[in-house]
Amino acid sequence: MFIVEMQSITKRFGDLIANDHVNFELQKGEVHALLGENGAGKTTLMRILYGLYHPDSGVIKVKEQPVVIHSPKDAIHLGIGMVTQHFALVPPLTVAENVVLGYQNSFVLDQNQIEESVTEAARRFGLEINPKAIVRHLSVGQRQRVEILKALYRNAEILILDEPTAVLIPQEVEALFETLNRLKQEGLSVIFISHKLHEVTQITDRVTVLRDGKVVGTVNTADVTQKELAAMMVGRETFGVTRSKATSETAAQKPMLELINLCANDDKNLPVLKNISLTVFEGEILGIAGVGGNGQKELAETICGVRQPTAGSIRVDGRDVTGKSPSELTQSGLGRIPEDRHEGMVVHLSVTDNLVLEHLDEFTRNGVLDHKAIRQYASELIQKFQIKAKPNDITRTLSGGNMQKVLLARVLARQPKVIIAPQPTRGLDIGATDYVRQQLLEQRQRGAAILLISEDLDEILALSDRIAVIYEGEIVGTLPAAEATPERLGLLMSGAVKEH
Amino acid sequence: MEAKRFPYQLVKTDTPPIWMRPLIPVLILLITFLITAGLILSTRANPFQAYYYFLISPLSSQVSFLEVLVKSTPLMLTGVAVTFAFATGYYNIGAEGQLYAGAIAAAWLGIVLAGVPAAIAIPLMIIGGFLAGMAWALIPALLKVRLAVDEVVTTLLMNSIMAYIVSAILNGPWRDPTSGWPQSPEIAENTMFFKLIPRSRLHFGFIVALVGIAVLWFILTQTSFGLKMRAVGLGKPAAQFAGINVGRTTLIAALISGGIAGIAGVSEVAGIQFHLIGDLSAGYGYTGVIIATLGSLNAIGVFVASLFFGLIDTGAQTVSRAMGVPVYLGEVTQAVMLLVALGMYLLQRYRIVRRA
Ligand SMILES: Nc1ncnc2c1ncn2[C@@H]1O[C@H](COP(=O)(O)OP(=O)(O)OP(=O)(O)O)[C@@H](O)[C@H]1O
Ligand SMILES: [Mg+2]
């Protein structure tokens, strides 16, 4: 039985056809992957199913009944739950409050009772989380967990997960998959969007591949290899970017980024970075590995001037830049890629505006914007970085991969001496991931010092010359890439050992 | 058992259709007409005739057309003032108080500058009003930027404080010695705004307002500061990340906003009343909020919206005069129209659909 049928769904945004007569069928009790490059139209299709967008044409059937889904409320009513790429949580509220928000019918909220029932649900679904925690204080990974819990708590029979694993660490992914498998036995149907092919082959029963808004095909997962899936997605077969191992040893050891006993507090004013000392040399990628929520976010923010250190200092190319403002940091040659795309760009402004926002002074004469120069600069970058967007498009409407390219373009076009890259490929498809990694390697070749912060061990291993491991706000070990094995890193990441 | 649901519901659309735009004013008028027709009938007047006086007749004679421009002058200025603040994400509800601050400065300068050539006196009045409005806007702006105190509350409170100050001045030191009315002495002739058209009430303030619109357009779309303002208004964390000084940008925008509202006060004192009086402003500062919102925070929108409000302001008076219906009828109609306009502004982003 098909629990969801989407027939010939078409959705246009202006000239762009995001979904072009898409047919999609979800069987009851299956995990069904939606696969496709950035901008293929996966999120759009799911937003339609969840009532966030309205199709221009096409029919949706849920449990074999034709339905019109006007809003998420209708969708929830039909037993559809969605965990979006960008979270819809209320940061000042607790986990428990967020989970029951809009679902609890009683007028008076009984805190204890809510917390109990949420704890209960968390245990049942295997999603460990403190129901009393304030969402604002949670890491991205933890927020994701709250979102999933929220949907499950609402008795969803059909669960849409839009890149749920992008922010999870391997163990969490395992736990999630166990949960999904268990829930599947109980009859839950899951639509699973991911760019990671090994996850798709591991967890899903069937795969539907989208390319440029059209369905390329639907296949049984058991019948295909990862290579074949990749080929369906993009029409080519070779992937994977790794650094050429030879260079680093001989490179001149000129320190470009120095962190000296850096300390910082988190949003609750508790110490989150403890005496971090690191040096990144010219032409080197230093990878920071670690399980999500161990201070990576705060580390990036502190170096980027968004968070003030409580002690210690930061040097760029020998100059002390501790406590400098973001614009002074940019001036001093620091290229800052923000971790959260939505917080790093003004998404309601155009692509052009965002591209020049960091360097407005250079496009201004006596306070007046030089629109001609700006337009030219933006079109050049759009072309050079292969951003699929028009200069005047509002950034919010871009797909995740293209947003990331805008950010990269903004930073890399300046040829910065030092690049801070926290989670630079999160949520990107294999093509875009390759692209970003390629760009970082090219920057390294050029002589830039790159601090790569990533929860993706494969990424760390593929790109880094040296690897430092962060655990509970401390660097618990630094090793050359040649000596780093996943096992050794795993031990460090778990906090079981320290190596100095 | 499930409660029976209303068969229709409102659904947010991705983008409001373009053809809606010109339709909206028409719909506003139509709905207002339907709501108020009963009221007009109850005074034994013909609603169609009343609406003719309300909307058409102000445009049919030169005198009343000029009056529309006179009425829209302060609205244009407060609309521009509020837009400066709102575009930066600073919700200045205090244009009313800032307007009076400018008016006090104008009433004072109008006396002090007696005998100074108009070419010097009038620019000084305008600068003085700007500085006074700015000064009055300073405290809430600083509280916001330094201590994150909500500006909606503080700017609103500052309006009440200003109302008391004005009343204290007019009943105390400035009570007109000759008439005994609570109004300041008349400003000197050389500080009065000259008339754009002889024997009409249209004065130099209208030009100032047009300049205000032009300045708004220029700053918002052509300058880096304008882009910074919009960036701060649309996404503070991202603006901060990109190296924009959010606090400074907010502070400057708030002060410009207050200053321009102050000029609205100068324009009313020097162009219309020639005294400071207690009801110098018919809520222009608050209407400015509506104009900025209806004008979608852009210069052309603010220009059109203030003309429209100038029109219904003029019409309200015409109706009562021409038809002998009570003045409050015009005021009620105007208030209803305001509410309908705001409602339409929100509703244009929704569409009505039948439930599944
Ligand atoms: N609200 C919108 N307005 C205009 N264009 C949009 C809007 N939402 C999506 N698009 C466009 O539709 C296309 C499909 O986007 P969608 O977000 O569905 O891609 P996706 O497959 O989810 O990609 P990703 O893997 O990067 O998340 C993109 O080109 C995107 O720019
Ligand atoms: Mg997507």
PDB file of N, CA and C and ligand atoms in Angstrom, chain A residues 38-39 42-44 85 162-163 193 195 399-400, ligand 2:
ATOM      1  N   ASN A  38      22.603  19.475  -4.874  1.00  0.00           N
ATOM      2  CA  ASN A  38      22.051  20.710  -4.327  1.00  0.00           C
ATOM      3  C   ASN A  38      21.204  21.384  -5.393  1.00  0.00           C
ATOM      4  N   GLY A  39      20.020  21.757  -5.008  1.00  0.00           N
ATOM      5  CA  GLY A  39      19.152  22.454  -5.943  1.00  0.00           C
ATOM      6  C   GLY A  39      18.350  21.544  -6.839  1.00  0.00           C
ATOM      7  N   LYS A  42      14.700  18.544  -3.911  1.00  0.00           N
ATOM      8  CA  LYS A  42      14.266  17.620  -2.857  1.00  0.00           C
ATOM      9  C   LYS A  42      13.485  18.347  -1.770  1.00  0.00           C
ATOM     10  N   THR A  43      14.097  19.394  -1.262  1.00  0.00           N
ATOM     11  CA  THR A  43      13.432  20.126  -0.184  1.00  0.00           C
ATOM     12  C   THR A  43      12.110  20.701  -0.660  1.00  0.00           C
ATOM     13  N   THR A  44      12.107  21.205  -1.880  1.00  0.00           N
ATOM     14  CA  THR A  44      10.877  21.772  -2.419  1.00  0.00           C
ATOM     15  C   THR A  44       9.760  20.727  -2.434  1.00  0.00           C
ATOM     16  N   GLN A  85      15.705  21.220   7.220  1.00  0.00           N
ATOM     17  CA  GLN A  85      17.135  21.473   7.144  1.00  0.00           C
ATOM     18  C   GLN A  85      17.520  22.576   8.109  1.00  0.00           C
ATOM     19  N   ASP A 162      14.866  15.887   6.431  1.00  0.00           N
ATOM     20  CA  ASP A 162      15.642  16.588   5.409  1.00  0.00           C
ATOM     21  C   ASP A 162      17.078  16.739   5.905  1.00  0.00           C
ATOM     22  N   GLU A 163      17.940  15.888   5.408  1.00  0.00           N
ATOM     23  CA  GLU A 163      19.345  15.853   5.799  1.00  0.00           C
ATOM     24  C   GLU A 163      19.535  15.792   7.313  1.00  0.00           C
ATOM     25  N   ILE A 193      16.306  12.301   3.347  1.00  0.00           N
ATOM     26  CA  ILE A 193      17.130  13.036   2.381  1.00  0.00           C
ATOM     27  C   ILE A 193      18.550  13.079   2.911  1.00  0.00           C
ATOM     28  N   HIS A 195      22.916  13.416   1.450  1.00  0.00           N
ATOM     29  CA  HIS A 195      23.878  13.420   0.353  1.00  0.00           C
ATOM     30  C   HIS A 195      24.888  12.304   0.524  1.00  0.00           C
ATOM     31  N   SER A 399      19.586  27.176  -3.016  1.00  0.00           N
ATOM     32  CA  SER A 399      19.733  25.885  -2.345  1.00  0.00           C
ATOM     33  C   SER A 399      20.958  25.956  -1.441  1.00  0.00           C
ATOM     34  N   GLY A 400      21.018  25.014  -0.505  1.00  0.00           N
ATOM     35  CA  GLY A 400      22.094  25.034   0.483  1.00  0.00           C
ATOM     36  C   GLY A 400      23.477  25.114  -0.150  1.00  0.00           C
TER      37      GLY A 400
HETATM   38 MG    MG C   2      17.389  20.856   0.510  1.00  0.00          MG
END
